[in-house]
XYZ file of C-alpha atoms in Angstrom:
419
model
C -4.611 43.201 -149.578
C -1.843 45.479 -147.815
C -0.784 43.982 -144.400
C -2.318 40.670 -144.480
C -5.776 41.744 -145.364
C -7.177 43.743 -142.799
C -10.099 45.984 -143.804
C -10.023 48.083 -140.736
C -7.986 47.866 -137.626
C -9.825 48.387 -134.583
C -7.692 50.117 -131.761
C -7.652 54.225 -131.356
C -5.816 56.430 -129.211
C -7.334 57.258 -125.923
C -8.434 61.134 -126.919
C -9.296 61.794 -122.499
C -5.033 61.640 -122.501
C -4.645 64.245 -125.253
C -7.723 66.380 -123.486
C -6.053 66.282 -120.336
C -2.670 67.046 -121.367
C -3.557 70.355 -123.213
C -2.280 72.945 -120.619
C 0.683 71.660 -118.804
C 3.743 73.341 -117.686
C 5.813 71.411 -119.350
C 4.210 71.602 -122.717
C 4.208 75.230 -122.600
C 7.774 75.332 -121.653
C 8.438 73.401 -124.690
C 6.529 75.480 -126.889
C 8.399 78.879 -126.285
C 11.847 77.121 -126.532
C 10.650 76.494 -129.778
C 10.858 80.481 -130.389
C 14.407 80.518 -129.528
C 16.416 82.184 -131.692
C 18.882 80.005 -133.228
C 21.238 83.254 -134.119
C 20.846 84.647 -130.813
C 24.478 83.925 -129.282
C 23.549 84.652 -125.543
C 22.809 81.582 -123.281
C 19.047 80.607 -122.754
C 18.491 81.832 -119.392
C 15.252 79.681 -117.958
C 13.012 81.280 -115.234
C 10.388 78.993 -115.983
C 10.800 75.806 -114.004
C 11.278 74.576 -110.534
C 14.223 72.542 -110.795
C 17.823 74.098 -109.484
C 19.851 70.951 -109.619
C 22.032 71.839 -112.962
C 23.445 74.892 -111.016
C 26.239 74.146 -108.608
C 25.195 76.284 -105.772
C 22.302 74.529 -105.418
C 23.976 71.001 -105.801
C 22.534 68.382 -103.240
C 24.312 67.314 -99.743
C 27.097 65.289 -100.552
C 25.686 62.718 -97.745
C 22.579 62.183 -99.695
C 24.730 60.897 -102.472
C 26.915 58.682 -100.477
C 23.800 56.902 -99.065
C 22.251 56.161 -102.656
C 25.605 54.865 -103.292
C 25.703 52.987 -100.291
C 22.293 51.246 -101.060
C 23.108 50.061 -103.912
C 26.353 49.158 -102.903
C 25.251 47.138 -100.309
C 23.306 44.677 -102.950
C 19.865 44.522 -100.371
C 18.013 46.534 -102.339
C 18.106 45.318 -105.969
C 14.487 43.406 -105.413
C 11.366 44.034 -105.839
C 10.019 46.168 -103.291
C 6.711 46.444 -101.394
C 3.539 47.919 -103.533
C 3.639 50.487 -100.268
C 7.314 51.276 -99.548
C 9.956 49.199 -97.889
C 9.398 49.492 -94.065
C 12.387 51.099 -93.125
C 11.763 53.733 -95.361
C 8.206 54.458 -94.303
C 9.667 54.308 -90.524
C 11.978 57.076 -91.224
C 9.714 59.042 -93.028
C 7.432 58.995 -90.144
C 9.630 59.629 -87.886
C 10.687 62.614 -89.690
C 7.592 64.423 -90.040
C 6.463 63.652 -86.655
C 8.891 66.177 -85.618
C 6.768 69.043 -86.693
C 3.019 66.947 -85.354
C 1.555 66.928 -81.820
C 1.241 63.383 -82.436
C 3.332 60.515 -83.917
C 2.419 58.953 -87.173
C 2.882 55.310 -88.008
C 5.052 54.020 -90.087
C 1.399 52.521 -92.038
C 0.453 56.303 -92.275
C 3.146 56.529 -95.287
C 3.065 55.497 -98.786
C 6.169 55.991 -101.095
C 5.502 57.027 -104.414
C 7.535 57.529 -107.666
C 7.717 61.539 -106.519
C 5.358 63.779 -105.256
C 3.296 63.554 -108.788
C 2.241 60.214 -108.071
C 1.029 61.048 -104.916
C -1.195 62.946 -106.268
C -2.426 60.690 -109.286
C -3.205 58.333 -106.157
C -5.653 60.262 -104.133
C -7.356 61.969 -107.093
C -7.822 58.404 -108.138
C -8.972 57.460 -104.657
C -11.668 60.326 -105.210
C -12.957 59.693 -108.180
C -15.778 58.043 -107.431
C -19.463 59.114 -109.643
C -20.393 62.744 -109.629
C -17.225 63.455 -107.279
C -15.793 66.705 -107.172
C -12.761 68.441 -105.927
C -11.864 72.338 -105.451
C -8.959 73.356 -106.164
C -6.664 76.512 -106.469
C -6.432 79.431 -108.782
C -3.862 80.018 -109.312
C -2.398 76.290 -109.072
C -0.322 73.811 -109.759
C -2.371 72.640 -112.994
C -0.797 68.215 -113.236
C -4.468 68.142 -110.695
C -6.570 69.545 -112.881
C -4.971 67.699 -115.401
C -4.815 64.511 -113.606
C -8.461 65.188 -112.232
C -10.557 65.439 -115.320
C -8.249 62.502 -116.938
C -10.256 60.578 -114.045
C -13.467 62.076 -114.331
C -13.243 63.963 -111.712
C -15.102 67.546 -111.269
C -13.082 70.098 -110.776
C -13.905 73.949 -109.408
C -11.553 76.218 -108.524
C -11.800 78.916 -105.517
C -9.412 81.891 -106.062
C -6.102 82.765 -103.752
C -6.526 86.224 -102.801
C -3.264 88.485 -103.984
C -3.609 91.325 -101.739
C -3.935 89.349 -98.663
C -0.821 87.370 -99.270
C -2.627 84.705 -101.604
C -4.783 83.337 -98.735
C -7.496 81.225 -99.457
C -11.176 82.448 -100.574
C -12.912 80.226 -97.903
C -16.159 81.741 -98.231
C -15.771 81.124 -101.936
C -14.881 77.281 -101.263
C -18.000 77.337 -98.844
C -20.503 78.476 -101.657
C -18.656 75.898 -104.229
C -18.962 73.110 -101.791
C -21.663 70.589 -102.067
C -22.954 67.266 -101.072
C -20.315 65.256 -103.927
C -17.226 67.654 -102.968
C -14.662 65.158 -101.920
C -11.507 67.462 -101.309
C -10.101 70.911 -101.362
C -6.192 70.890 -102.251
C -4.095 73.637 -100.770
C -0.386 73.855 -101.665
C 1.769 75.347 -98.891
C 4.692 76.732 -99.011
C 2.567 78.055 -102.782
C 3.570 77.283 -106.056
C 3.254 79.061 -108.017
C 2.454 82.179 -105.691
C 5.547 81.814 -103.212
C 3.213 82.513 -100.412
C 3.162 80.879 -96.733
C 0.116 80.424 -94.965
C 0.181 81.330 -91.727
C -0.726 79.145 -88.605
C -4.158 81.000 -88.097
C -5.154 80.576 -91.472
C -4.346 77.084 -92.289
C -6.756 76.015 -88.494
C -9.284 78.005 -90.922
C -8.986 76.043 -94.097
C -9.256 73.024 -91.289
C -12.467 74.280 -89.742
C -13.731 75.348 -93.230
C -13.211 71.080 -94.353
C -14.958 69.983 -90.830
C -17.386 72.114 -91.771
C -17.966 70.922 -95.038
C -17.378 67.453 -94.334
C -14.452 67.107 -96.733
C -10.780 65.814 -96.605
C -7.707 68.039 -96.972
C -4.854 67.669 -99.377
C -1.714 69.409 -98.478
C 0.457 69.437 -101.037
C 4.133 70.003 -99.054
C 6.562 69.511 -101.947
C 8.175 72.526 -100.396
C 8.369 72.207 -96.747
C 10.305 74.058 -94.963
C 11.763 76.888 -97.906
C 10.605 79.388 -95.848
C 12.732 82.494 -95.769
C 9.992 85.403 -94.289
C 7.846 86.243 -91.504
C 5.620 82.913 -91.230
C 7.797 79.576 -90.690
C 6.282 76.322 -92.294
C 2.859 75.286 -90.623
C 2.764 71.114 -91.766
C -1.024 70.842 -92.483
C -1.178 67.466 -90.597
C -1.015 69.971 -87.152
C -4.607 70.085 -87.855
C -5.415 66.578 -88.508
C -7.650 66.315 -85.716
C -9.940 68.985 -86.873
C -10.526 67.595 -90.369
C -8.423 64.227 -91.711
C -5.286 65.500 -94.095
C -3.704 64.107 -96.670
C 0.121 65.290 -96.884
C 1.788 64.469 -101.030
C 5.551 65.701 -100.423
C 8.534 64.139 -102.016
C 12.533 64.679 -101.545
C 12.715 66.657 -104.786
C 12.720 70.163 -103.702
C 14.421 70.266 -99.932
C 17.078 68.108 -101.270
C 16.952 69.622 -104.747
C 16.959 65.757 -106.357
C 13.566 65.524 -108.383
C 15.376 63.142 -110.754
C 15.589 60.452 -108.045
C 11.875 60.241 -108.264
C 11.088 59.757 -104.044
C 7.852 60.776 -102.806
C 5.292 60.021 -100.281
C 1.439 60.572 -99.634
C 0.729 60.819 -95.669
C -2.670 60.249 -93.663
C -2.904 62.365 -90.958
C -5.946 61.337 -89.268
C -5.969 60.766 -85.682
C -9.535 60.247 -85.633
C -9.449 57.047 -88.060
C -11.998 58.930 -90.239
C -10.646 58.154 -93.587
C -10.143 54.046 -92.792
C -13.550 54.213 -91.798
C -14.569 55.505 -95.194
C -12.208 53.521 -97.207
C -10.109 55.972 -98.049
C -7.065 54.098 -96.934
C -7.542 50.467 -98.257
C -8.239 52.551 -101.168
C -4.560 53.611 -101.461
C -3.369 50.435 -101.066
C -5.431 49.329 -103.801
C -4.438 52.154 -106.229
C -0.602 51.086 -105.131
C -1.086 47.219 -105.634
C -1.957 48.519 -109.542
C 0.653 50.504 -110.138
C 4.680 51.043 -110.101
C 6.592 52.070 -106.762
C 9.846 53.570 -106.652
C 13.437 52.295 -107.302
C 13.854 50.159 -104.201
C 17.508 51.237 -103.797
C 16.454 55.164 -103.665
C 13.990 53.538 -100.599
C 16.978 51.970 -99.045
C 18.859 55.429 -99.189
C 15.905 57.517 -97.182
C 16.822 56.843 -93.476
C 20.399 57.561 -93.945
C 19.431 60.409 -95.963
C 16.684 61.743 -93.654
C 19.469 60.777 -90.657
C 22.405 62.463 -92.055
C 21.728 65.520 -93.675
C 22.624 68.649 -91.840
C 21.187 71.706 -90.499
C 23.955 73.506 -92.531
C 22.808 72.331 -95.748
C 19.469 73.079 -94.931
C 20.100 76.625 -94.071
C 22.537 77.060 -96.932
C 19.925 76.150 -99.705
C 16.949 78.302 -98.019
C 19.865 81.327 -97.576
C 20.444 81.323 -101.343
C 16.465 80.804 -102.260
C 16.090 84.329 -99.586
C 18.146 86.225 -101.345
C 17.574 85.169 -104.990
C 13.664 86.785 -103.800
C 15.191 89.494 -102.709
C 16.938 90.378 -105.717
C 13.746 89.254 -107.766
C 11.836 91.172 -106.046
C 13.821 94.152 -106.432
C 14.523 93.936 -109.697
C 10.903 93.627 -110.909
C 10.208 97.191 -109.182
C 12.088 98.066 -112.565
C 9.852 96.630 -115.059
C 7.022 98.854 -115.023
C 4.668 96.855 -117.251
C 4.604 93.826 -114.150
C 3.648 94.070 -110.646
C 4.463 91.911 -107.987
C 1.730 92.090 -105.105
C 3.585 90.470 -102.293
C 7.453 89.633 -102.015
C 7.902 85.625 -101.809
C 8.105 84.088 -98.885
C 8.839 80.422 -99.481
C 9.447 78.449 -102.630
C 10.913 78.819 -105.856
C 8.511 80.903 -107.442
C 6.671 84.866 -107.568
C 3.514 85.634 -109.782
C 3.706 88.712 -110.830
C 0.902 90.573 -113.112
C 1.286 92.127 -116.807
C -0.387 95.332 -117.624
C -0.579 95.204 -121.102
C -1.580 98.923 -121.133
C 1.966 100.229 -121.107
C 3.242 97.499 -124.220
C 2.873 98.298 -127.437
C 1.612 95.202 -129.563
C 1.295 92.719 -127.035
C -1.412 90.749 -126.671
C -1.629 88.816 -123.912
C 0.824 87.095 -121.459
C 1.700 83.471 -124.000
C 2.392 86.092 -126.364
C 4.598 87.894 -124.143
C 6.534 85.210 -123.418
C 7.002 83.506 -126.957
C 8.479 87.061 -127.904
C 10.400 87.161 -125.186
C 12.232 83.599 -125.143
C 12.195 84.837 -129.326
C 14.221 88.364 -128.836
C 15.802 88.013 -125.002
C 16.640 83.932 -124.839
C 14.727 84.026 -121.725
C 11.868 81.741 -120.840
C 9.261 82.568 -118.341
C 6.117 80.527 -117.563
C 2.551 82.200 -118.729
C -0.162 82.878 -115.841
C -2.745 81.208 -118.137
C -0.974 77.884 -117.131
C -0.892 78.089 -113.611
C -5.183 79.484 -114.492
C -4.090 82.684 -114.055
C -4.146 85.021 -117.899
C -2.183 88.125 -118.014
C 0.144 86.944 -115.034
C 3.418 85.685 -114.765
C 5.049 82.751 -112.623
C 8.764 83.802 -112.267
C 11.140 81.056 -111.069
C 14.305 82.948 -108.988
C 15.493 79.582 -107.807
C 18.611 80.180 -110.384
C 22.557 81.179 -109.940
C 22.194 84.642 -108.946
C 23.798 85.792 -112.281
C 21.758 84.224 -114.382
C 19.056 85.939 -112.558
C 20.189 88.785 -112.619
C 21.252 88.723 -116.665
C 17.446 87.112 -117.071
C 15.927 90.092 -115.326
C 17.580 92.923 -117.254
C 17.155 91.220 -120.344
C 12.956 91.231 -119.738
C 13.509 95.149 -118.784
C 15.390 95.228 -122.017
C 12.437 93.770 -123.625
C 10.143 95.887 -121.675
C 12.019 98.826 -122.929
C 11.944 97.887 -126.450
C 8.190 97.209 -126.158
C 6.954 100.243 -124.234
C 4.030 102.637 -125.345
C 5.801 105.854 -126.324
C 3.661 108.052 -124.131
């Protein structure tokens, strides 16, 4: 008999992986550039994603780069490292977001992950404990759902409210809550939404977890690109109304997601989440699992130490006036609306009204058309959990953006209801 004789061979795929995969934003990005026009000459012009680091204006500090090269270099980091982080990483990362605390974290508050999106798989893990649930946004950034039901996990989702800046619905996560809620997950400064929460509102969301008795997650993957009227409010500020955990990475402020450097923070002055085993919890999840490059670890306190103000400002200058000119420029497209200008991140939802296109039927469609006939690709609202809106990305060279944006009112044009 073929292959030694085996009647049946007894392994399967795991189907929970394919489940949970179904809706992410990368697997809807690839999808539409699979409707790229081969003939079309133009260049693909992406407003889809959150990653700048191919354009040169948005290249990282030069000092960042000498101190990977330094690490590895210096031949002390080409071990294994701890499951946790390598103490003088976790030092400096403490010691750098202290600056923003009333009080000063520990150097055991931090755990260094491979990126921010492993700081997340760790305390949805942590969470997942029998008839658990978590509450998350919508819209969102959809790797938790994902990454929740992949761990059995409940999730329900309270909405962000557009016309009041994309605050949070906390009356809405008061009447989801219940007696297995573990978590509610806000994501500040917002992707996909662009928003910043303001100081008053985030001592609300803190009050609102005390309340319910639940634990915090502050995603923070883009601290500090803030370019409007609120400045960036570090969740942890609050930690001794309700414990927070902080997921935040290098990736964004530096604009180096391919180095793959993140952390997940306890702020908890109180000790309430060692008490409840929330912490030795982490360290289990980490003792399981793979941590990052140990050289990339031996680059963070130069790299936290060295970068300057100037780069800082240079990178949040360009991000302020790429939303300008987004902003602007959607006024122009009549079939999407744009309910508040962005305010911090890479990112703007803006809303389709399907009413004024002819033959258009919803907003995946809209964009497989459009990477098909304009070469540009935009990200759906239905994968951020919002249908018939649109998450723009403006963190681009300014000319692409602007060529990206006249091509969709090209499309727009082309696509219009004669009235």
């Amino acid at each position: 008999m073929e292959n030694g004789g085996a009647k049946e061979w007894h392994f399967r795929g795991n189907e929970e992986l394919t489940k949970a995969s179904a809706i992410t934003i990368r697997g809807v990005l690839n999808m539409l550039m699979e409707n790229l026009n081969p003939d079309d000459s133009r260049s693909v012009i992406s407003l889809g994603h959150g990653d700048p680091s191919e354009f040169p204006c948005f290249r990282t500090t030069p000092l960042a780069v000498d101190a990977i090269c330094e690490s590895v270099r210096s031949a002390k980091y080409n071990g294994y490292g701890s499951t946790v982080g390598i103490p003088p990483a976790r030092s400096a990362i403490a010691e750098y977001l202290s600056k923003d605390l009333p009080y000063k974290l520990s150097p055991d508050d931090v755990y260094l992950t491979i990126g921010c999106i492993q700081a997340i798989e760790v305390i949805l893990q942590v969470l997942a404990r029998p008839n658990a649930n978590i509450l998350l946004p919508r819209p969102g950034f959809p790797f938790y759902e994902s990454r929740a039901r992949f761990c059995h996990l409940e999730v329900r989702h309270f909405d962000l409210i557009p016309e009041k800046g994309w605050e949070v619905d906390l009356d809405a996560v008061e009447a989801l809550a219940d007696e297995n809620t573990a978590a509610m997950v806000i994501i500040n400064p917002g992707n996909p939404c662009g928003n910043v929460f303001s100081y008053e509102h985030l001592k609300k969301v803190a009050e609102t977890a005390r309340k319910l008795g639940i634990l915090v997650i502050a995603d923070e993957v883009y601290d500090h690109l803030t370019f409007g009227s609120n400045p960036f409010v570090p969740m942890g500020v609050f930690g001794s109304i309700a414990p927070i955990v902080t997921v935040g990475s290098i990736s964004k402020r530096w604009i180096v997601p391919g180095w793959r450097l993140g952390w997940l923070v306890t702020n908890d002055p109180n000790g309430i989440l060692m008490k409840h085993g929330i912490v030795d919890s982490i360290k289990g999840f980490l003792s399981i699992s793979s941590d990052p490059a140990t050289f990339v670890q031996g680059a963070i306190p130069q790299i936290l130490k060295n970068t300057t103000n100037e780069f800082f400002s240079k990178i949040v200058n360009i991000l302020m006036e790429a939303a300008d000119l987004c902003y602007d420029r959607i006024k122009d497209i009549h079939c999407i609306t744009c309910p508040s200008k962005p305010e911090g991140s890479m990112f703007v939802m803006v809303k389709l009204n399907l009413s004024l296109l002819e033959g258009i039927k919803d907003d995946v469609d809209f964009c497989r058309r459009l990477a098909e006939e304009e070469s540009v690709i935009v990200l759906p609202g239905v994968a951020v959990g919002l249908k018939n809106w649109l998450r723009v990305t403006f963190a681009v060279e300014p000319s692409s953006l602007d060529d990206g944006l006249g091509r969709i009112k090209a499309f727009y044009e082309r696509h219009a209801k004669k009235q």
